[in-house]
Amino acid sequence: MSESNAPTHTAFAMKREGKKHGRWLEIGNARQDSDGVIHVFLDRTPIGGFNGYAYLSPNGVKPPASQPERPAQRSDEEEDFG
């Protein structure tokens, strides 16, 4: 049985743009063979703001939208009595 070397996934990296926001950049592709092993081929990496994390998404499926971080929760001591 021969295995296809065609990519099954697209690799993305989050490029930070400020403290709380970023955007996904396509950085390469990957394929999963019948043994479950995933082979990743990176074409590029973002300059600046890259933490090494790669998101693998099946071909044709976009990564999730970048969500801003939740604001810090105020403690009871900071309560505003106006």
GROMACS .gro file of N, CA, C and O in nm, residues 36-65:
model
  120
   36GLY      N    1  -0.012   0.775   1.206
   36GLY     CA    2  -0.046   0.885   1.296
   36GLY      C    3   0.066   0.985   1.312
   36GLY      O    4   0.052   1.084   1.383
   37VAL      N    5   0.180   0.962   1.248
   37VAL     CA    6   0.294   1.054   1.256
   37VAL      C    7   0.263   1.177   1.171
   37VAL      O    8   0.214   1.164   1.058
   38ILE      N    9   0.292   1.295   1.224
   38ILE     CA   10   0.269   1.419   1.151
   38ILE      C   11   0.405   1.477   1.111
   38ILE      O   12   0.493   1.493   1.194
   39HIS      N   13   0.419   1.507   0.983
   39HIS     CA   14   0.541   1.566   0.928
   39HIS      C   15   0.510   1.712   0.895
   39HIS      O   16   0.417   1.739   0.818
   40VAL      N   17   0.585   1.805   0.952
   40VAL     CA   18   0.561   1.948   0.934
   40VAL      C   19   0.673   2.007   0.849
   40VAL      O   20   0.791   1.982   0.875
   41PHE      N   21   0.636   2.086   0.750
   41PHE     CA   22   0.730   2.152   0.660
   41PHE      C   23   0.706   2.302   0.668
   41PHE      O   24   0.604   2.351   0.618
   42LEU      N   25   0.796   2.376   0.731
   42LEU     CA   26   0.781   2.520   0.746
   42LEU      C   27   0.851   2.592   0.632
   42LEU      O   28   0.969   2.567   0.606
   43ASP      N   29   0.779   2.682   0.566
   43ASP     CA   30   0.835   2.763   0.459
   43ASP      C   31   0.892   2.894   0.512
   43ASP      O   32   0.982   2.951   0.453
   44ARG      N   33   0.836   2.941   0.622
   44ARG     CA   34   0.875   3.071   0.678
   44ARG      C   35   0.833   3.079   0.823
   44ARG      O   36   0.751   2.998   0.869
   45THR      N   37   0.886   3.176   0.896
   45THR     CA   38   0.840   3.208   1.032
   45THR      C   39   0.828   3.360   1.042
   45THR      O   40   0.903   3.432   0.975
   46PRO      N   41   0.738   3.409   1.123
   46PRO     CA   42   0.723   3.554   1.138
   46PRO      C   43   0.848   3.615   1.203
   46PRO      O   44   0.911   3.553   1.288
   47ILE      N   45   0.882   3.736   1.163
   47ILE     CA   46   0.992   3.809   1.225
   47ILE      C   47   0.934   3.894   1.337
   47ILE      O   48   0.846   3.976   1.314
   48GLY      N   49   0.981   3.873   1.457
   48GLY     CA   50   0.933   3.950   1.572
   48GLY      C   51   0.796   3.904   1.617
   48GLY      O   52   0.708   3.877   1.536
   49GLY      N   53   0.778   3.885   1.743
   49GLY     CA   54   0.649   3.846   1.797
   49GLY      C   55   0.613   3.701   1.778
   49GLY      O   56   0.500   3.662   1.798
   50PHE      N   57   0.709   3.617   1.740
   50PHE     CA   58   0.682   3.475   1.718
   50PHE      C   59   0.733   3.397   1.839
   50PHE      O   60   0.848   3.408   1.878
   51ASN      N   61   0.643   3.315   1.898
   51ASN     CA   62   0.682   3.240   2.018
   51ASN      C   63   0.713   3.093   1.989
   51ASN      O   64   0.736   3.015   2.080
   52GLY      N   65   0.711   3.053   1.862
   52GLY     CA   66   0.742   2.915   1.826
   52GLY      C   67   0.621   2.824   1.815
   52GLY      O   68   0.634   2.710   1.773
   53TYR      N   69   0.503   2.872   1.849
   53TYR     CA   70   0.382   2.791   1.843
   53TYR      C   71   0.331   2.784   1.700
   53TYR      O   72   0.319   2.886   1.632
   54ALA      N   73   0.301   2.664   1.653
   54ALA     CA   74   0.242   2.645   1.520
   54ALA      C   75   0.106   2.577   1.536
   54ALA      O   76   0.092   2.483   1.614
   55TYR      N   77   0.008   2.625   1.464
   55TYR     CA   78  -0.128   2.572   1.467
   55TYR      C   79  -0.149   2.495   1.337
   55TYR      O   80  -0.133   2.551   1.229
   56LEU      N   81  -0.184   2.367   1.347
   56LEU     CA   82  -0.210   2.286   1.228
   56LEU      C   83  -0.361   2.274   1.208
   56LEU      O   84  -0.433   2.232   1.297
   57SER      N   85  -0.405   2.312   1.090
   57SER     CA   86  -0.547   2.309   1.058
   57SER      C   87  -0.566   2.226   0.931
   57SER      O   88  -0.485   2.236   0.838
   58PRO      N   89  -0.671   2.142   0.924
   58PRO     CA   90  -0.694   2.066   0.801
   58PRO      C   91  -0.702   2.160   0.681
   58PRO      O   92  -0.747   2.275   0.693
   59ASN      N   93  -0.657   2.115   0.567
   59ASN     CA   94  -0.659   2.198   0.446
   59ASN      C   95  -0.798   2.257   0.424
   59ASN      O   96  -0.899   2.188   0.436
   60GLY      N   97  -0.801   2.386   0.393
   60GLY     CA   98  -0.927   2.454   0.364
   60GLY      C   99  -0.999   2.508   0.486
   60GLY      O  100  -1.099   2.576   0.473
   61VAL      N  101  -0.948   2.480   0.608
   61VAL     CA  102  -1.011   2.529   0.731
   61VAL      C  103  -0.923   2.637   0.790
   61VAL      O  104  -0.805   2.616   0.814
   62LYS      N  105  -0.981   2.755   0.811
   62LYS     CA  106  -0.907   2.868   0.867
   62LYS      C  107  -0.891   2.851   1.018
   62LYS      O  108  -0.977   2.794   1.084
   63PRO      N  109  -0.782   2.905   1.075
   63PRO     CA  110  -0.766   2.899   1.220
   63PRO      C  111  -0.869   2.990   1.288
   63PRO      O  112  -0.927   3.077   1.222
   64PRO      N  113  -0.890   2.972   1.420
   64PRO     CA  114  -0.988   3.056   1.488
   64PRO      C  115  -0.946   3.202   1.486
   64PRO      O  116  -0.827   3.233   1.480
   65ALA      N  117  -1.045   3.290   1.491
   65ALA     CA  118  -1.017   3.434   1.493
   65ALA      C  119  -0.940   3.468   1.619
   65ALA      O  120  -0.961   3.409   1.725
   0.00000   0.00000   0.00000
